[in-house]
Amino acid sequence: MLGDPRTVRITGDATAAVYRRVDDADAEARPDDYRGRPVPEAYVWCNLTSGNGARALWLLLLPFMVVNLAHWMRPTTRGRRRTVRLYGLLVRLAGLTLTVLLVAAACEVALDLTAWQCAGTPACAQRHSWLGFLSPAGSGNGWWSQPGRRLALACLVPAALTGLLWYLSHRTWSAYESQQPMSRRAEPEEETGRTGLGRPGFWYGRRLVARLRAAHTAAGFLTVAAAVGTSAARYDRRSGGPAVLESLGWLLDATLVVGTVVVVWVVCRRGRTERRMDQELDKTLVRWLPTGSLALLALTLLYAGWSRPRWHSEGRLPGDMTFGGIALVQGLLVVALALAARILYRTHPDTRTALRGQAGPAVATLACALGGVMSGGVAQRVADWLDGTHETVLGPPVLLTWQASVIPPLLLVLAALCTWLAWRTWQRRRADMGTVELDYQGEPKDAARTRRIASTRAMAALTDRAPLLVGITASVTLLFGAGALAGALTTQDAPGEAAQGSYDVVQGGAETAQALGSWLIGFGFILFVTWGRRAYKDPSARRTIGILWDVGTFWPRAAHPFAPPCYAERAVPDLTWRMVTWTRTNGGRLVLSGHSQGSVLAAAAAWQLKPSVRKRVALLTYGSPLERLYGRWFPAHFGPAALSSLHHEVDCWRNLHRLTDPIGGPVRLPGDCGHEVDREPLRDPLAYGRTAEHPLPAPILGHSDYQADPAFAEERERLLARLRPDVPAPRAQGDGQERGVTDNRTQGSSGRSSS
C-alpha cells in the first residue's frame, strides 16, 4: 500500500498501528525535503478481525452477531423517540432469547440426552463405558445413579459454557473495546440526529455491555437451574414425598420466576448512552446479579441431589415446553419489531432503504433461525452418536424434529429463488454485452472477452438484489417456523408419526422430510464446525472469515454482550487521535483515503472530529460500500442525510467505483467542490485487448487494486492540490518557524489495513 516493502511502525502496537516507509520515518525532522509533497501513512487493523486462530472460534457466536446487526438496521426517523427505544428494547429481548436458547440446547445435550435418557437406559449406558457410574444398572447402583444427582452433575457442562461466555465477553472488552475516544462536548450540529456516529459516546459502550453481560450471564445460570430444579420439584409434587422437599420445590420455582423478572427488567431498563462517554457502571443489583444466580444454581444442585430412591428417569425431560416457549416468544418479538420498524419507516420513507425498513426484523428472524439450526444440529448429532441405530434413546424434543423437517422445503424455496436470480443474471449479462462493446469502441472484438466482462458486471449487480434474497428467506423461515411450532404443539409427535394413517404420499413425504431434515441439520452443524477448525489453522480461510467480521463486528455490542467484539471501538479512536494530533502538532491538513471497509472507518473517524478539524480533511474513497451496503441496510446512521452532512463538513470528497465491483459503488451525492462526489465508473479492465501499455491481457480487477488505475493518482493529486495552497508549514523543533508538510493517509482493503 505504501509502495515500498520497507516500512516502520511509528505509533501503535502489534494489534493495530500506523506505518510509514522507512525513508519517511523522520519526515518531521526534515520538513524541507517534503515541501510540496505528502507524507503517506497506513493504518493497519487486520489483527482486530483475523489476526490469530482464535477468531475462527467466533463462528460459534454467529447468531449473537447477527441479532446485534438488527439493532443498527432501524429506519431513519424524525421524532418517534419512544418507538426508537421500543425498537432497541425488542432487539435486546430477542438477543436474550438467543442466550437462553444456547444454554437450553447445552442442557438438552448434557442433561436430557446424556444424563437422563442414555445414562438412565441400561442398554445405552453399557455401550458407553464412561457413563457406567451414572447408570442404575451399573456397579452397585452407585451414589450418582439417582436421576437428580445425574442431572446435578451434568449441569456443570451448560454452567461452564455460561461462565466461558461471560469470560470471553469480559476479556474481549478489555482487549479490543476499552479504548476511550477523545473527550469532547457534543457539538450543536450533532444534536440534529443526522447520524449518531459523531456523538462523543458512540464508540464507548462500556456501561451497556457490562449491564447486558450481567443480565445474560444470570439468564444462563437461571436456565440451568430451571432445567435441574424443576424436574426434581415436579417429581416431589407427584410422588407425595416429604413436605419439606415439596415446599422447597415451590420456593425454588418462585425464586426462578423472581430471577427471570429481574433479568428482563435489567435488559429493558436502559439502552445506549451516546451523547457523552458513560464511564459509570451500574450499582449493586446489576453487578451482583450473576453471583446471585450462581448461588441459586448451587442451592438448586443441593436440592436436586437429595436422595430420592424411587425416582427413575422415563421418557424425555420437558424440553418441548422450553423450546416451544422460546420459539413462540421469538416469533412474537419479530412481529412486534416489524410493526415498530414500519412505524419508523413511514415517518421518513426512502426507497433506497433495504426492504422498506424491514431489514432489522428480517435479520433478527435469521438470527433466531440460525440459533435454532445450531441448537437442533448439535442435539441431533449427539443423539445419533449416543444411540446409533439401537433406538434406545428417544432423541431430542419433538419441536426440534419438526424444525429440522421444514429445512428441505425451505431449501427448495431458496433453490427456486437462486434459479430465478441466475436467470436474471444471465439476462443482465446479455444486455451488458452491448454496453461493453460501446465502452471499448475501436477495439477488435473478442466474443469471449466481452462475455467475461459482461458476466463480471452482471455478477457484481447481484449485491443489489441481496435485500430481496434476505426478505424472502426471512419470510419463508418465519412462516415455516410457525408451522413447525403449531405441528409440534398440536400433535406432540414427530412429523412421520403424526402423518401415520394419512395417505401414503403424505406419510412418505413427512417421513422423508423428517429424515432428510435431521440429516441436513446435523451435516450443517458438522460443516460449520469443520469450517471453523479449518479457519483456525489456515490463514487464508481465516481472512475469508475476517471479511464477515469486517461488517458484522463493525458495530458496537448494543443488543448482545456475547457477540464478537467491535473492532471499530479500537480503530475509530486510533484514527481520530492520529488525525487530531497531526493537525494540532503540525498545523497541517490531510487527505484521508479508504478502500472498502476502510472507507467506512474513514467516515466514522471523520464524524468523530470537531467541525474545525473536519474542515481540514479531504476524503478519497474507492470500492466503498458506504451507500450501496451501509446506506441501504443501516439508514439511520449512513442514510442520505448522514452522508450529505459528512460531504458538506469535510473539505472535499471524491469517490471511485467500478461496474465490476460487487461491494463498492457510488455514494450518490452532488458535489460542491468543482465536481460530483462520484467519478464516472472506472474502466475495468483498463484495456480490452493488447496495447503498447498493456502488451499482456489486462485483468478484470473488480474490487481490488484501485491504486493501479491512473484515476486514483489523478484524484489524489487533485485533492492534494486543493489543500496545498492553504497548508501551513509545521513548526520546526525549538522555534516557531512553520514548514509545509501535507499528510496523506492510505487506507487499505477489508481485513488488511486502513488509515
PDB file of N, CA and C in Angstrom, residues 125-196:
ATOM      1  N   ALA A 125     -26.287 -47.085  28.336  1.00  0.00           N
ATOM      2  CA  ALA A 125     -25.154 -46.848  29.231  1.00  0.00           C
ATOM      3  C   ALA A 125     -24.077 -47.901  29.049  1.00  0.00           C
ATOM      4  N   GLN A 126     -24.455 -49.139  28.739  1.00  0.00           N
ATOM      5  CA  GLN A 126     -23.459 -50.188  28.564  1.00  0.00           C
ATOM      6  C   GLN A 126     -22.603 -49.958  27.324  1.00  0.00           C
ATOM      7  N   ARG A 127     -23.156 -49.297  26.311  1.00  0.00           N
ATOM      8  CA  ARG A 127     -22.370 -49.027  25.096  1.00  0.00           C
ATOM      9  C   ARG A 127     -21.397 -47.882  25.297  1.00  0.00           C
ATOM     10  N   HIS A 128     -21.559 -47.140  26.368  1.00  0.00           N
ATOM     11  CA  HIS A 128     -20.661 -46.011  26.654  1.00  0.00           C
ATOM     12  C   HIS A 128     -20.136 -46.198  28.070  1.00  0.00           C
ATOM     13  N   SER A 129     -18.963 -46.757  28.162  1.00  0.00           N
ATOM     14  CA  SER A 129     -18.416 -47.133  29.476  1.00  0.00           C
ATOM     15  C   SER A 129     -18.235 -45.936  30.391  1.00  0.00           C
ATOM     16  N   TRP A 130     -18.020 -44.753  29.806  1.00  0.00           N
ATOM     17  CA  TRP A 130     -17.789 -43.575  30.644  1.00  0.00           C
ATOM     18  C   TRP A 130     -19.061 -43.122  31.358  1.00  0.00           C
ATOM     19  N   LEU A 131     -20.213 -43.697  30.971  1.00  0.00           N
ATOM     20  CA  LEU A 131     -21.467 -43.411  31.662  1.00  0.00           C
ATOM     21  C   LEU A 131     -21.838 -44.485  32.672  1.00  0.00           C
ATOM     22  N   GLY A 132     -20.990 -45.484  32.848  1.00  0.00           N
ATOM     23  CA  GLY A 132     -21.331 -46.600  33.722  1.00  0.00           C
ATOM     24  C   GLY A 132     -21.608 -46.199  35.154  1.00  0.00           C
ATOM     25  N   PHE A 133     -20.865 -45.253  35.695  1.00  0.00           N
ATOM     26  CA  PHE A 133     -21.061 -44.887  37.105  1.00  0.00           C
ATOM     27  C   PHE A 133     -22.360 -44.106  37.315  1.00  0.00           C
ATOM     28  N   LEU A 134     -22.995 -43.640  36.204  1.00  0.00           N
ATOM     29  CA  LEU A 134     -24.265 -42.932  36.317  1.00  0.00           C
ATOM     30  C   LEU A 134     -25.477 -43.841  36.137  1.00  0.00           C
ATOM     31  N   SER A 135     -25.267 -45.050  35.627  1.00  0.00           N
ATOM     32  CA  SER A 135     -26.378 -45.923  35.296  1.00  0.00           C
ATOM     33  C   SER A 135     -26.935 -46.630  36.526  1.00  0.00           C
ATOM     34  N   PRO A 136     -28.258 -46.742  36.653  1.00  0.00           N
ATOM     35  CA  PRO A 136     -28.835 -47.511  37.766  1.00  0.00           C
ATOM     36  C   PRO A 136     -28.443 -48.975  37.721  1.00  0.00           C
ATOM     37  N   ALA A 137     -28.102 -49.493  36.543  1.00  0.00           N
ATOM     38  CA  ALA A 137     -27.697 -50.892  36.412  1.00  0.00           C
ATOM     39  C   ALA A 137     -26.187 -51.049  36.490  1.00  0.00           C
ATOM     40  N   GLY A 138     -25.491 -49.999  36.894  1.00  0.00           N
ATOM     41  CA  GLY A 138     -24.038 -50.065  36.965  1.00  0.00           C
ATOM     42  C   GLY A 138     -23.559 -50.786  38.196  1.00  0.00           C
ATOM     43  N   SER A 139     -22.298 -50.608  38.463  1.00  0.00           N
ATOM     44  CA  SER A 139     -21.667 -51.332  39.569  1.00  0.00           C
ATOM     45  C   SER A 139     -22.247 -50.869  40.896  1.00  0.00           C
ATOM     46  N   GLY A 140     -23.033 -51.742  41.522  1.00  0.00           N
ATOM     47  CA  GLY A 140     -23.525 -51.476  42.874  1.00  0.00           C
ATOM     48  C   GLY A 140     -24.570 -50.395  42.957  1.00  0.00           C
ATOM     49  N   ASN A 141     -25.167 -49.989  41.813  1.00  0.00           N
ATOM     50  CA  ASN A 141     -26.184 -48.938  41.859  1.00  0.00           C
ATOM     51  C   ASN A 141     -25.661 -47.744  42.662  1.00  0.00           C
ATOM     52  N   GLY A 142     -24.598 -47.116  42.126  1.00  0.00           N
ATOM     53  CA  GLY A 142     -23.810 -46.137  42.863  1.00  0.00           C
ATOM     54  C   GLY A 142     -24.558 -44.886  43.271  1.00  0.00           C
ATOM     55  N   TRP A 143     -23.831 -44.022  43.977  1.00  0.00           N
ATOM     56  CA  TRP A 143     -24.410 -42.807  44.538  1.00  0.00           C
ATOM     57  C   TRP A 143     -24.920 -41.881  43.442  1.00  0.00           C
ATOM     58  N   TRP A 144     -24.239 -41.836  42.283  1.00  0.00           N
ATOM     59  CA  TRP A 144     -24.610 -40.931  41.198  1.00  0.00           C
ATOM     60  C   TRP A 144     -25.747 -41.477  40.331  1.00  0.00           C
ATOM     61  N   SER A 145     -26.243 -42.658  40.614  1.00  0.00           N
ATOM     62  CA  SER A 145     -27.227 -43.272  39.726  1.00  0.00           C
ATOM     63  C   SER A 145     -28.618 -42.667  39.854  1.00  0.00           C
ATOM     64  N   GLN A 146     -28.915 -41.962  40.933  1.00  0.00           N
ATOM     65  CA  GLN A 146     -30.223 -41.339  41.069  1.00  0.00           C
ATOM     66  C   GLN A 146     -30.367 -40.191  40.059  1.00  0.00           C
ATOM     67  N   PRO A 147     -31.545 -40.045  39.461  1.00  0.00           N
ATOM     68  CA  PRO A 147     -31.711 -39.044  38.389  1.00  0.00           C
ATOM     69  C   PRO A 147     -31.334 -37.628  38.806  1.00  0.00           C
ATOM     70  N   GLY A 148     -31.741 -37.217  40.011  1.00  0.00           N
ATOM     71  CA  GLY A 148     -31.429 -35.861  40.439  1.00  0.00           C
ATOM     72  C   GLY A 148     -29.942 -35.606  40.513  1.00  0.00           C
ATOM     73  N   ARG A 149     -29.189 -36.587  41.000  1.00  0.00           N
ATOM     74  CA  ARG A 149     -27.749 -36.420  41.103  1.00  0.00           C
ATOM     75  C   ARG A 149     -27.084 -36.460  39.732  1.00  0.00           C
ATOM     76  N   ARG A 150     -27.625 -37.284  38.826  1.00  0.00           N
ATOM     77  CA  ARG A 150     -27.090 -37.290  37.464  1.00  0.00           C
ATOM     78  C   ARG A 150     -27.296 -35.924  36.803  1.00  0.00           C
ATOM     79  N   LEU A 151     -28.469 -35.364  36.993  1.00  0.00           N
ATOM     80  CA  LEU A 151     -28.729 -34.044  36.421  1.00  0.00           C
ATOM     81  C   LEU A 151     -27.839 -32.982  37.048  1.00  0.00           C
ATOM     82  N   ALA A 152     -27.635 -33.072  38.364  1.00  0.00           N
ATOM     83  CA  ALA A 152     -26.786 -32.093  39.044  1.00  0.00           C
ATOM     84  C   ALA A 152     -25.357 -32.151  38.522  1.00  0.00           C
ATOM     85  N   LEU A 153     -24.873 -33.349  38.248  1.00  0.00           N
ATOM     86  CA  LEU A 153     -23.511 -33.479  37.719  1.00  0.00           C
ATOM     87  C   LEU A 153     -23.445 -32.997  36.275  1.00  0.00           C
ATOM     88  N   ALA A 154     -24.418 -33.365  35.461  1.00  0.00           N
ATOM     89  CA  ALA A 154     -24.393 -32.990  34.048  1.00  0.00           C
ATOM     90  C   ALA A 154     -24.568 -31.498  33.830  1.00  0.00           C
ATOM     91  N   CYS A 155     -25.210 -30.802  34.760  1.00  0.00           N
ATOM     92  CA  CYS A 155     -25.452 -29.369  34.562  1.00  0.00           C
ATOM     93  C   CYS A 155     -24.168 -28.558  34.634  1.00  0.00           C
ATOM     94  N   LEU A 156     -23.075 -29.182  35.050  1.00  0.00           N
ATOM     95  CA  LEU A 156     -21.808 -28.463  35.060  1.00  0.00           C
ATOM     96  C   LEU A 156     -21.384 -28.059  33.651  1.00  0.00           C
ATOM     97  N   VAL A 157     -21.838 -28.831  32.636  1.00  0.00           N
ATOM     98  CA  VAL A 157     -21.468 -28.501  31.253  1.00  0.00           C
ATOM     99  C   VAL A 157     -22.111 -27.185  30.807  1.00  0.00           C
ATOM    100  N   PRO A 158     -23.442 -27.025  30.861  1.00  0.00           N
ATOM    101  CA  PRO A 158     -24.011 -25.727  30.463  1.00  0.00           C
ATOM    102  C   PRO A 158     -23.606 -24.589  31.395  1.00  0.00           C
ATOM    103  N   ALA A 159     -23.382 -24.887  32.674  1.00  0.00           N
ATOM    104  CA  ALA A 159     -22.921 -23.829  33.585  1.00  0.00           C
ATOM    105  C   ALA A 159     -21.525 -23.360  33.189  1.00  0.00           C
ATOM    106  N   ALA A 160     -20.654 -24.309  32.817  1.00  0.00           N
ATOM    107  CA  ALA A 160     -19.315 -23.934  32.367  1.00  0.00           C
ATOM    108  C   ALA A 160     -19.376 -23.140  31.063  1.00  0.00           C
ATOM    109  N   LEU A 161     -20.307 -23.502  30.163  1.00  0.00           N
ATOM    110  CA  LEU A 161     -20.477 -22.748  28.923  1.00  0.00           C
ATOM    111  C   LEU A 161     -20.884 -21.312  29.212  1.00  0.00           C
ATOM    112  N   THR A 162     -21.801 -21.127  30.146  1.00  0.00           N
ATOM    113  CA  THR A 162     -22.217 -19.771  30.517  1.00  0.00           C
ATOM    114  C   THR A 162     -21.050 -18.979  31.096  1.00  0.00           C
ATOM    115  N   GLY A 163     -20.278 -19.624  31.978  1.00  0.00           N
ATOM    116  CA  GLY A 163     -19.116 -18.952  32.536  1.00  0.00           C
ATOM    117  C   GLY A 163     -18.093 -18.606  31.473  1.00  0.00           C
ATOM    118  N   LEU A 164     -17.917 -19.491  30.481  1.00  0.00           N
ATOM    119  CA  LEU A 164     -16.971 -19.214  29.400  1.00  0.00           C
ATOM    120  C   LEU A 164     -17.420 -18.013  28.582  1.00  0.00           C
ATOM    121  N   LEU A 165     -18.714 -17.916  28.274  1.00  0.00           N
ATOM    122  CA  LEU A 165     -19.217 -16.767  27.529  1.00  0.00           C
ATOM    123  C   LEU A 165     -19.016 -15.477  28.312  1.00  0.00           C
ATOM    124  N   TRP A 166     -19.251 -15.521  29.616  1.00  0.00           N
ATOM    125  CA  TRP A 166     -19.009 -14.332  30.446  1.00  0.00           C
ATOM    126  C   TRP A 166     -17.537 -13.934  30.392  1.00  0.00           C
ATOM    127  N   TYR A 167     -16.645 -14.919  30.500  1.00  0.00           N
ATOM    128  CA  TYR A 167     -15.210 -14.634  30.496  1.00  0.00           C
ATOM    129  C   TYR A 167     -14.773 -14.044  29.159  1.00  0.00           C
ATOM    130  N   LEU A 168     -15.238 -14.637  28.044  1.00  0.00           N
ATOM    131  CA  LEU A 168     -14.849 -14.139  26.728  1.00  0.00           C
ATOM    132  C   LEU A 168     -15.362 -12.721  26.508  1.00  0.00           C
ATOM    133  N   SER A 169     -16.586 -12.435  26.943  1.00  0.00           N
ATOM    134  CA  SER A 169     -17.125 -11.093  26.783  1.00  0.00           C
ATOM    135  C   SER A 169     -16.310 -10.078  27.577  1.00  0.00           C
ATOM    136  N   HIS A 170     -15.958 -10.431  28.802  1.00  0.00           N
ATOM    137  CA  HIS A 170     -15.174  -9.523  29.643  1.00  0.00           C
ATOM    138  C   HIS A 170     -13.765  -9.347  29.079  1.00  0.00           C
ATOM    139  N   ARG A 171     -13.163 -10.438  28.630  1.00  0.00           N
ATOM    140  CA  ARG A 171     -11.786 -10.380  28.138  1.00  0.00           C
ATOM    141  C   ARG A 171     -11.698  -9.603  26.827  1.00  0.00           C
ATOM    142  N   THR A 172     -12.629  -9.870  25.890  1.00  0.00           N
ATOM    143  CA  THR A 172     -12.583  -9.163  24.619  1.00  0.00           C
ATOM    144  C   THR A 172     -12.874  -7.677  24.792  1.00  0.00           C
ATOM    145  N   TRP A 173     -13.723  -7.326  25.756  1.00  0.00           N
ATOM    146  CA  TRP A 173     -13.927  -5.897  26.013  1.00  0.00           C
ATOM    147  C   TRP A 173     -12.624  -5.246  26.449  1.00  0.00           C
ATOM    148  N   SER A 174     -11.908  -5.877  27.352  1.00  0.00           N
ATOM    149  CA  SER A 174     -10.654  -5.298  27.834  1.00  0.00           C
ATOM    150  C   SER A 174      -9.607  -5.230  26.734  1.00  0.00           C
ATOM    151  N   ALA A 175      -9.618  -6.223  25.819  1.00  0.00           N
ATOM    152  CA  ALA A 175      -8.575  -6.290  24.802  1.00  0.00           C
ATOM    153  C   ALA A 175      -8.863  -5.403  23.599  1.00  0.00           C
ATOM    154  N   TYR A 176     -10.125  -5.203  23.238  1.00  0.00           N
ATOM    155  CA  TYR A 176     -10.447  -4.533  21.987  1.00  0.00           C
ATOM    156  C   TYR A 176     -11.239  -3.242  22.152  1.00  0.00           C
ATOM    157  N   GLU A 177     -12.154  -3.173  23.088  1.00  0.00           N
ATOM    158  CA  GLU A 177     -13.129  -2.093  23.102  1.00  0.00           C
ATOM    159  C   GLU A 177     -12.947  -1.102  24.238  1.00  0.00           C
ATOM    160  N   SER A 178     -11.900  -1.265  25.026  1.00  0.00           N
ATOM    161  CA  SER A 178     -11.733  -0.406  26.202  1.00  0.00           C
ATOM    162  C   SER A 178     -11.029   0.905  25.886  1.00  0.00           C
ATOM    163  N   GLN A 179     -10.693   1.156  24.609  1.00  0.00           N
ATOM    164  CA  GLN A 179     -10.014   2.397  24.241  1.00  0.00           C
ATOM    165  C   GLN A 179     -11.000   3.558  24.305  1.00  0.00           C
ATOM    166  N   GLN A 180     -10.662   4.596  25.037  1.00  0.00           N
ATOM    167  CA  GLN A 180     -11.556   5.738  25.181  1.00  0.00           C
ATOM    168  C   GLN A 180     -11.378   6.706  24.018  1.00  0.00           C
ATOM    169  N   PRO A 181     -12.471   7.140  23.405  1.00  0.00           N
ATOM    170  CA  PRO A 181     -12.367   8.193  22.378  1.00  0.00           C
ATOM    171  C   PRO A 181     -11.893   9.496  22.996  1.00  0.00           C
ATOM    172  N   MET A 182     -11.576  10.449  22.141  1.00  0.00           N
ATOM    173  CA  MET A 182     -11.149  11.758  22.622  1.00  0.00           C
ATOM    174  C   MET A 182     -12.308  12.425  23.341  1.00  0.00           C
ATOM    175  N   SER A 183     -12.028  12.965  24.497  1.00  0.00           N
ATOM    176  CA  SER A 183     -13.062  13.615  25.293  1.00  0.00           C
ATOM    177  C   SER A 183     -13.399  14.962  24.674  1.00  0.00           C
ATOM    178  N   ARG A 184     -14.677  15.176  24.418  1.00  0.00           N
ATOM    179  CA  ARG A 184     -15.131  16.446  23.844  1.00  0.00           C
ATOM    180  C   ARG A 184     -16.622  16.594  24.101  1.00  0.00           C
ATOM    181  N   ARG A 185     -17.095  17.803  23.942  1.00  0.00           N
ATOM    182  CA  ARG A 185     -18.514  18.069  24.096  1.00  0.00           C
ATOM    183  C   ARG A 185     -19.228  17.809  22.778  1.00  0.00           C
ATOM    184  N   ALA A 186     -20.491  17.466  22.886  1.00  0.00           N
ATOM    185  CA  ALA A 186     -21.306  17.277  21.687  1.00  0.00           C
ATOM    186  C   ALA A 186     -21.560  18.631  21.034  1.00  0.00           C
ATOM    187  N   GLU A 187     -21.240  18.737  19.754  1.00  0.00           N
ATOM    188  CA  GLU A 187     -21.471  19.976  19.031  1.00  0.00           C
ATOM    189  C   GLU A 187     -22.972  20.149  18.763  1.00  0.00           C
ATOM    190  N   PRO A 188     -23.434  21.380  18.657  1.00  0.00           N
ATOM    191  CA  PRO A 188     -24.864  21.593  18.371  1.00  0.00           C
ATOM    192  C   PRO A 188     -25.321  20.903  17.098  1.00  0.00           C
ATOM    193  N   GLU A 189     -24.471  20.866  16.068  1.00  0.00           N
ATOM    194  CA  GLU A 189     -24.871  20.250  14.815  1.00  0.00           C
ATOM    195  C   GLU A 189     -24.989  18.743  14.943  1.00  0.00           C
ATOM    196  N   GLU A 190     -24.396  18.169  15.980  1.00  0.00           N
ATOM    197  CA  GLU A 190     -24.506  16.733  16.175  1.00  0.00           C
ATOM    198  C   GLU A 190     -25.800  16.362  16.891  1.00  0.00           C
ATOM    199  N   GLU A 191     -26.527  17.342  17.338  1.00  0.00           N
ATOM    200  CA  GLU A 191     -27.780  17.070  18.018  1.00  0.00           C
ATOM    201  C   GLU A 191     -28.967  17.003  17.039  1.00  0.00           C
ATOM    202  N   THR A 192     -28.686  17.192  15.749  1.00  0.00           N
ATOM    203  CA  THR A 192     -29.766  17.201  14.774  1.00  0.00           C
ATOM    204  C   THR A 192     -30.238  15.806  14.438  1.00  0.00           C
ATOM    205  N   GLY A 193     -29.499  14.795  14.844  1.00  0.00           N
ATOM    206  CA  GLY A 193     -29.937  13.435  14.616  1.00  0.00           C
ATOM    207  C   GLY A 193     -29.615  12.890  13.241  1.00  0.00           C
ATOM    208  N   ARG A 194     -28.740  13.570  12.465  1.00  0.00           N
ATOM    209  CA  ARG A 194     -28.413  13.063  11.139  1.00  0.00           C
ATOM    210  C   ARG A 194     -27.686  11.729  11.224  1.00  0.00           C
ATOM    211  N   THR A 195     -26.847  11.568  12.208  1.00  0.00           N
ATOM    212  CA  THR A 195     -26.203  10.287  12.472  1.00  0.00           C
ATOM    213  C   THR A 195     -25.687  10.302  13.900  1.00  0.00           C
ATOM    214  N   GLY A 196     -25.689   9.129  14.516  1.00  0.00           N
ATOM    215  CA  GLY A 196     -25.167   9.038  15.871  1.00  0.00           C
ATOM    216  C   GLY A 196     -23.683   8.762  15.925  1.00  0.00           C
TER     217      GLY A 196
END
